[in-house]
mmCIF file of C-alpha atoms in Angstrom:
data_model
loop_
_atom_site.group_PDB
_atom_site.id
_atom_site.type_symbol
_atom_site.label_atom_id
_atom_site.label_comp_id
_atom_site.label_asym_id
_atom_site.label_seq_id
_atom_site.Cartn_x
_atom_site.Cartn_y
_atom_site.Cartn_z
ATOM 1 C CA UNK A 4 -69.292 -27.615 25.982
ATOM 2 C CA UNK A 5 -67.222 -25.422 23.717
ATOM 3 C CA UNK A 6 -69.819 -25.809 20.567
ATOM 4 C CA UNK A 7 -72.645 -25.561 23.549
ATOM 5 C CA UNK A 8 -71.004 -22.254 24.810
ATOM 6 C CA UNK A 9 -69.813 -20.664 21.558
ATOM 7 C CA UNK A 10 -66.706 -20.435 22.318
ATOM 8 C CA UNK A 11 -63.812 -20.986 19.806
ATOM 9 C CA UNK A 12 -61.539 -22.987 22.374
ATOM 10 C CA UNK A 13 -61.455 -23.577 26.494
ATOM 11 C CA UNK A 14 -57.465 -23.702 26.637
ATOM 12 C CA UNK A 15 -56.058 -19.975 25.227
ATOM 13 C CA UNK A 16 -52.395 -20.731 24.997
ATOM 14 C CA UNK A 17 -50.520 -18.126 26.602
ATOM 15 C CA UNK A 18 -46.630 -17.078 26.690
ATOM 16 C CA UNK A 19 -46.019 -19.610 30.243
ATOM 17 C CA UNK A 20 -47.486 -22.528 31.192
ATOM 18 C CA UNK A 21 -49.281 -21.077 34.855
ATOM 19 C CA UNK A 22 -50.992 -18.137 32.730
ATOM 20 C CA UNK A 23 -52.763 -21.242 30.305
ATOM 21 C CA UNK A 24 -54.050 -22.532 33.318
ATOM 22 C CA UNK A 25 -55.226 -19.516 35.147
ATOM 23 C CA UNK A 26 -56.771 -18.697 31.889
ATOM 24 C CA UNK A 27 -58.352 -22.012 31.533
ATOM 25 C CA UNK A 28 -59.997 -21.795 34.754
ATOM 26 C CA UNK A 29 -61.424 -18.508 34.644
ATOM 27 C CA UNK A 30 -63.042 -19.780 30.598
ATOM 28 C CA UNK A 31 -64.339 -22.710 32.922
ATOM 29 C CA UNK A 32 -65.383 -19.857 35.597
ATOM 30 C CA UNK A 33 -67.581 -18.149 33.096
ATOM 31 C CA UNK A 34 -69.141 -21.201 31.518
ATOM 32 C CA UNK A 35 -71.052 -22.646 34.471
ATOM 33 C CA UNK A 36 -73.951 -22.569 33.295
ATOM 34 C CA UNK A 37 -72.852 -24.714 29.758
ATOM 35 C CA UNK A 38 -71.093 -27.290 32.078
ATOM 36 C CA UNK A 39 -74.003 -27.412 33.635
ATOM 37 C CA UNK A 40 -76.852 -27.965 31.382
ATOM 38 C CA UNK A 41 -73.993 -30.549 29.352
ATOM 39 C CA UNK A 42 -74.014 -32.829 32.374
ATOM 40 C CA UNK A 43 -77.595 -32.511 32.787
ATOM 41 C CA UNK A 44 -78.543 -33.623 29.458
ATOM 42 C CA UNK A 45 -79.602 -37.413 28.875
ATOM 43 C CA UNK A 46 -76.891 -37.161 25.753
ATOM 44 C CA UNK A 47 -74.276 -37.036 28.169
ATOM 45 C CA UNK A 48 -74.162 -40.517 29.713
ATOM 46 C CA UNK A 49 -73.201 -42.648 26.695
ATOM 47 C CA UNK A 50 -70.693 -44.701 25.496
ATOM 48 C CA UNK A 51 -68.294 -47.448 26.155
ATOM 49 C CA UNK A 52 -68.213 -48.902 29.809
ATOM 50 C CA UNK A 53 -65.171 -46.655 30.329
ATOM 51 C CA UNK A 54 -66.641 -43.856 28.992
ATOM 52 C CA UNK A 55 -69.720 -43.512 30.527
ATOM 53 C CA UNK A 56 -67.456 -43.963 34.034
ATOM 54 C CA UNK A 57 -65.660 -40.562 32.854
ATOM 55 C CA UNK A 58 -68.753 -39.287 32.390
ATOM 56 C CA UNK A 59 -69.393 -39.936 36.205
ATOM 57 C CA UNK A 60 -66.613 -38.505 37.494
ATOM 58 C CA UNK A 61 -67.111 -35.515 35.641
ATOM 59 C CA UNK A 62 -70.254 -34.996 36.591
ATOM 60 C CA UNK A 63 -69.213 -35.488 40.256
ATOM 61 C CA UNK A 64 -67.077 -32.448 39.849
ATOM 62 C CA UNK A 65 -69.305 -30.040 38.245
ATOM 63 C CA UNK A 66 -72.286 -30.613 40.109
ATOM 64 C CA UNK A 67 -69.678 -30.253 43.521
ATOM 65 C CA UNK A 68 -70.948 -27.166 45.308
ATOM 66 C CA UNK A 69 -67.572 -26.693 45.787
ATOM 67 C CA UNK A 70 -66.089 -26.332 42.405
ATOM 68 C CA UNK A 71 -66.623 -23.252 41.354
ATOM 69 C CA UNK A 72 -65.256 -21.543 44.729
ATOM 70 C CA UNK A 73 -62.202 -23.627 43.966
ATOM 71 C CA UNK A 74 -62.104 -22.375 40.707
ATOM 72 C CA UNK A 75 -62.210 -18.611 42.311
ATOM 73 C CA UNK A 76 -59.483 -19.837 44.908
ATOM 74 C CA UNK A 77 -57.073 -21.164 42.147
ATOM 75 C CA UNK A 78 -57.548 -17.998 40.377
ATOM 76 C CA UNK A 79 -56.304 -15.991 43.204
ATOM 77 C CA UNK A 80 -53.584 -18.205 44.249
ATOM 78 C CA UNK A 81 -52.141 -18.297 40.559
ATOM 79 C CA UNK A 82 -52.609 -14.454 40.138
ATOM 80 C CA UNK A 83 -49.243 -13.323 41.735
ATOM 81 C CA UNK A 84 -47.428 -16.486 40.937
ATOM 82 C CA UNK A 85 -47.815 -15.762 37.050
ATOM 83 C CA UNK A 86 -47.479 -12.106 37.517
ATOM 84 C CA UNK A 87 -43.570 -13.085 38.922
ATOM 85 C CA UNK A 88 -43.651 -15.926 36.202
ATOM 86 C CA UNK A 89 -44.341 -13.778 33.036
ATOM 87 C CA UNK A 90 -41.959 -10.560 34.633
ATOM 88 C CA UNK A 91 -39.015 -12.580 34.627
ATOM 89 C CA UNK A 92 -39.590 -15.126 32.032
ATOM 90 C CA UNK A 93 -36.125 -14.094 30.178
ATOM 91 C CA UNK A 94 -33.435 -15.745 30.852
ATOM 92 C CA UNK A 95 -30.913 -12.593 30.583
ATOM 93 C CA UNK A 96 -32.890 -10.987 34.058
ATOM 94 C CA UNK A 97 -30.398 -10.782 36.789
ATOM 95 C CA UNK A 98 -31.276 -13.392 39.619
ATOM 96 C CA UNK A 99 -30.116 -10.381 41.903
ATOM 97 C CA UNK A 100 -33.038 -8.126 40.340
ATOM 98 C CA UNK A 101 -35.405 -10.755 40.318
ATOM 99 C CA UNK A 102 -34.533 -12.562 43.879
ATOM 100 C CA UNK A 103 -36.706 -10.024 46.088
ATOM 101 C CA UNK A 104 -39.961 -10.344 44.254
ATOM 102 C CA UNK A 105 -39.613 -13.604 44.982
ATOM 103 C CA UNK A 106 -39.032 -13.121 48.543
ATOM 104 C CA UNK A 107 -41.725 -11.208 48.877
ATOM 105 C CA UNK A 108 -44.633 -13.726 47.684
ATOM 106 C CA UNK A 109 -45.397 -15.309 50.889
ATOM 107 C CA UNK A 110 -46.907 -11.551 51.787
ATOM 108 C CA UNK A 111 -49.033 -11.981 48.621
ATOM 109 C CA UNK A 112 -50.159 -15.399 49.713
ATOM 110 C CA UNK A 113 -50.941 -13.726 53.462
ATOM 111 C CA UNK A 114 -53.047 -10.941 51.483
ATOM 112 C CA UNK A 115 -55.006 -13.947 50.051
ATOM 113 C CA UNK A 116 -55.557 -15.213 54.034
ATOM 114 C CA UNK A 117 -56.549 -12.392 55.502
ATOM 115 C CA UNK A 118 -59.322 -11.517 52.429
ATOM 116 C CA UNK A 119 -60.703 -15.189 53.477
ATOM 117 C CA UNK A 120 -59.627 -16.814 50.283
ATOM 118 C CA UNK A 121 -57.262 -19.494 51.562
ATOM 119 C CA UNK A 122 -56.803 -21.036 55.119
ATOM 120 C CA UNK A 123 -53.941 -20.876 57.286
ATOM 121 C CA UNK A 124 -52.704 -24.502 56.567
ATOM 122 C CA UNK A 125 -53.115 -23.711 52.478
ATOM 123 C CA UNK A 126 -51.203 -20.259 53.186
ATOM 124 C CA UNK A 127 -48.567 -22.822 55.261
ATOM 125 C CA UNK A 128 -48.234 -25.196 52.373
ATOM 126 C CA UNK A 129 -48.306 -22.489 49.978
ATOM 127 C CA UNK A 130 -44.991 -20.791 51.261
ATOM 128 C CA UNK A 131 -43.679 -24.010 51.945
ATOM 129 C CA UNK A 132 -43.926 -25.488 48.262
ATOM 130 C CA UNK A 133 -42.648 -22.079 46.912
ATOM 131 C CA UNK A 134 -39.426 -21.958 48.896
ATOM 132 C CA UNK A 135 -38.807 -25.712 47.530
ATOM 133 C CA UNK A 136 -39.673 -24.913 44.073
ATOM 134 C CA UNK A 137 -37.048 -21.724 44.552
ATOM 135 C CA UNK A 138 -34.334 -23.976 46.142
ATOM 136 C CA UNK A 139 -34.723 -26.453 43.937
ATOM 137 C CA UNK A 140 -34.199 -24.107 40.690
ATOM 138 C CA UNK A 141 -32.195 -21.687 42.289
ATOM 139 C CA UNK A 142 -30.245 -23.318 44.839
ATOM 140 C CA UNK A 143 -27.847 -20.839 46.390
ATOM 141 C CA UNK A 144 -26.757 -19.226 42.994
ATOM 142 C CA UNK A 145 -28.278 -16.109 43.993
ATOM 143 C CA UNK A 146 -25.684 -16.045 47.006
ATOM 144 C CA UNK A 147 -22.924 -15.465 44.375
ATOM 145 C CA UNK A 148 -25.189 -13.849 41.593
ATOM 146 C CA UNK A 149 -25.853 -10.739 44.170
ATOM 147 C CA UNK A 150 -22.493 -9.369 43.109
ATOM 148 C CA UNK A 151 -23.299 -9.764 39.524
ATOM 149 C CA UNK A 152 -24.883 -6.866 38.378
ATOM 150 C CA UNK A 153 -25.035 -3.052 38.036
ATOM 151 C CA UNK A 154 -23.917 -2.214 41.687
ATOM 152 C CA UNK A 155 -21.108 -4.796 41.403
ATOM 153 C CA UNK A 156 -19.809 -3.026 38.222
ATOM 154 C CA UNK A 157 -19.647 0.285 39.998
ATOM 155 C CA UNK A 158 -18.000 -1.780 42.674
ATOM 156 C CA UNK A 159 -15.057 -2.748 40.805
ATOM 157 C CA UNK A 160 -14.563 0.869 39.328
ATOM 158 C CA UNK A 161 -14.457 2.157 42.926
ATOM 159 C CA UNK A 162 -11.937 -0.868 44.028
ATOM 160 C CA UNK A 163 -9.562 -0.254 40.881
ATOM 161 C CA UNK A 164 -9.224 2.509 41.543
ATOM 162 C CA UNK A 165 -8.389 2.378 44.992
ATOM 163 C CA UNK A 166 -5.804 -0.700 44.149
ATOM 164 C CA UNK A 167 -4.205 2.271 41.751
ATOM 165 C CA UNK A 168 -4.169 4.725 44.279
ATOM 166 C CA UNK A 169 -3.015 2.463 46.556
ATOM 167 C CA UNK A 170 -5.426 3.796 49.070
ATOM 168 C CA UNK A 171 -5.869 3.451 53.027
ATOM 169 C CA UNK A 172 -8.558 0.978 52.840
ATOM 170 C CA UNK A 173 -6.766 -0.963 50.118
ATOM 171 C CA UNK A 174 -3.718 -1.106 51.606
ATOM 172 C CA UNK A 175 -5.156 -2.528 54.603
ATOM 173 C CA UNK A 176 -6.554 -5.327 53.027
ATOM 174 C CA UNK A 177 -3.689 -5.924 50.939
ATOM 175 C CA UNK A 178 -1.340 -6.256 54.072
ATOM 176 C CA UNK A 179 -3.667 -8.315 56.203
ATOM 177 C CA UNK A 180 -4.230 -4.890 58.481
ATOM 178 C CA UNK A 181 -7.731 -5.209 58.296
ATOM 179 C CA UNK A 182 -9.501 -9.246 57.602
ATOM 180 C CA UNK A 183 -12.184 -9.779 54.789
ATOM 181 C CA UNK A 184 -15.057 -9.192 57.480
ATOM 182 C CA UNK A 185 -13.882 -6.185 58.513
ATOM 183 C CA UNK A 186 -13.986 -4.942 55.073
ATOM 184 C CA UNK A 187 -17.598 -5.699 54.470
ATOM 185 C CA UNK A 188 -18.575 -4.752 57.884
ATOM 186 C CA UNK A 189 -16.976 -0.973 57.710
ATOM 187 C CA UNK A 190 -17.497 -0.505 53.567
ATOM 188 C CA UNK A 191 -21.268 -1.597 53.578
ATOM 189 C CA UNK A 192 -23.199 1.499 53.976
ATOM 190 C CA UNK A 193 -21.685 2.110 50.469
ATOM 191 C CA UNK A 194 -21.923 -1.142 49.142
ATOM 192 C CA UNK A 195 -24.963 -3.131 50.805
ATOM 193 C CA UNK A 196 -25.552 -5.526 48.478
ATOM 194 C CA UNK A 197 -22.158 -6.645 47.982
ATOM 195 C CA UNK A 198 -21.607 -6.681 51.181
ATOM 196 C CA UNK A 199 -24.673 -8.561 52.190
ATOM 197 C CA UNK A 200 -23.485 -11.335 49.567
ATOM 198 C CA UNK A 201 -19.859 -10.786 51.700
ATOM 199 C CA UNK A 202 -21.463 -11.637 54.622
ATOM 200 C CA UNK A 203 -22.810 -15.003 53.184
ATOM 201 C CA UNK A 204 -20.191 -16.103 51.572
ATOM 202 C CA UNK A 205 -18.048 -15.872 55.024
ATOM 203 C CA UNK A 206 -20.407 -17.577 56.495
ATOM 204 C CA UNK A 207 -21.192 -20.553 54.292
ATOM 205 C CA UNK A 208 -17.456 -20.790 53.764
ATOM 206 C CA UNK A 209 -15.634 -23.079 50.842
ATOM 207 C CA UNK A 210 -16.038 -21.468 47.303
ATOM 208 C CA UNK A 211 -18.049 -18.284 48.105
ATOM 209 C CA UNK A 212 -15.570 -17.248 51.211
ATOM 210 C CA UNK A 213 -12.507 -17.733 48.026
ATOM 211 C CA UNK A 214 -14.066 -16.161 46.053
ATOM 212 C CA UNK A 215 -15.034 -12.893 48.310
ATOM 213 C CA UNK A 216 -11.783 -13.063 49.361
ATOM 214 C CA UNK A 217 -10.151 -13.069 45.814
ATOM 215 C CA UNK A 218 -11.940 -10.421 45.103
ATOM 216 C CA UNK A 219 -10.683 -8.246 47.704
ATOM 217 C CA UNK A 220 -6.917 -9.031 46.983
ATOM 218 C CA UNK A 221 -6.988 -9.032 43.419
ATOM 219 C CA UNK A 222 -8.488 -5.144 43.425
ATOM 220 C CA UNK A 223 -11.941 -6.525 42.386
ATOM 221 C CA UNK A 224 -11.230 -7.069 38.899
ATOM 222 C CA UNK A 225 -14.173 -8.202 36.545
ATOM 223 C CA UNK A 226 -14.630 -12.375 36.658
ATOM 224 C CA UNK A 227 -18.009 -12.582 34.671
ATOM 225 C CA UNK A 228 -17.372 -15.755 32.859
ATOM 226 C CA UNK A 229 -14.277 -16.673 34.459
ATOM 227 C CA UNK A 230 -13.198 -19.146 36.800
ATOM 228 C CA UNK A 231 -11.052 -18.005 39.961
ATOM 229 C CA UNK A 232 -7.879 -19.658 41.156
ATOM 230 C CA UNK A 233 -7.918 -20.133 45.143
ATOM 231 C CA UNK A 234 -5.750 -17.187 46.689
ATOM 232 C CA UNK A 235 -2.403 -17.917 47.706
#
């Protein structure tokens, strides 16, 4: 097919492994009419025994009124997947930063629904096989990753500061006047996504809940990198 269609190769390599394959199948998309005539031609059944079976089967799939729309489908279904995919490739993006885009790909698989291109049990399995796929890699790192990044660092400043200062609010936490879930529930119109990771770690408990809660004691001090001992 490829010395058929003129073209220098069917698989373009790209930079991840889902764009190769989306651009694979839109080269295959735009050679129908090669695939075609190849399968067609007398040439094309010869061979070995196991050979000529191959032959068969690929046959089978070309000449499937079907393929080509699946083709289309895949296309679509892969488009927003390695749009996410090739954004956040690098390792050194913040899970935080790249946690909500994420999120919101089941409403890119519901656009593909409601234009006709997928069903409502593919849309079902779609969302279902993403949030396993992000589980799987992701666990619940992002949990305690939410309070790694740029708002976290001006978080710090601000509770430093306060510990220096000795402040109301600090004070209050420091003397047990006021509980860890008070904290986040008063301070979080300033600080909403620390205090939305607060919340979780409270309630999942065990290593998140210490370390919210070492946080708040120990003035918020940096702890990129390091290891927290259990508070006293």
């Amino acid at each position: 097919m490829q010395k058929a269609s003129g073209a220098r190769s069917l698989v373009h390599l790209c930079s991840t492994r889902w764009s190769t394959i989306k651009q694979t199948c839109k080269t295959l998309l735009t050679s129908d009419k090669h695939m075609h005539a190849i399968v067609s031609s007398r040439n094309f059944m010869k061979g070995t025994v196991a050979q000529v079976k191959e032959c068969i089967k690929v046959k089978k799939i070309i000449t499937n009124l079907k393929f080509f729309d699946l083709l289309k489908k895949t296309i679509e279904i892969l488009a927003p997947i390695d749009i996410l995919i090739v954004k956040y490739q690098s390792e050194k993006i913040f899970i935080s930063k790249m946690m909500p885009n994420f999120h919101a790909l089941p409403l890119e698989f519901l656009k593909l629904l409601t234009a006709n291109i997928i069903n409502e049990d593919e849309l079902a399995y779609l969302i279902k096989t993403c949030v396993s796929r992000l589980m799987f890699m992701y666990g619940n790192t992002h949990a305690q990753a939410q309070i790694i990044f740029k708002q976290y660092t001006r978080f710090v400043i601000a509770a430093t500061k306060a510990k220096e200062e000795e402040s109301m609010r600090y004070i209050m936490v420091f003397k047990g006047h006021k509980t860890v879930l008070q904290y986040w529930l008063v301070d979080d119109k300033y600080w909403p996504r620390v205090a939305k990771c607060g919340h979780q770690a409270l309630q999942h408990g065990g290593v998140q809940c210490r370390l919210i809660a070492k946080l708040v004691e120990n003035g918020l001090h940096s702890f990129e990198g390091e290891e927290l001992p259990d508070p006293e």
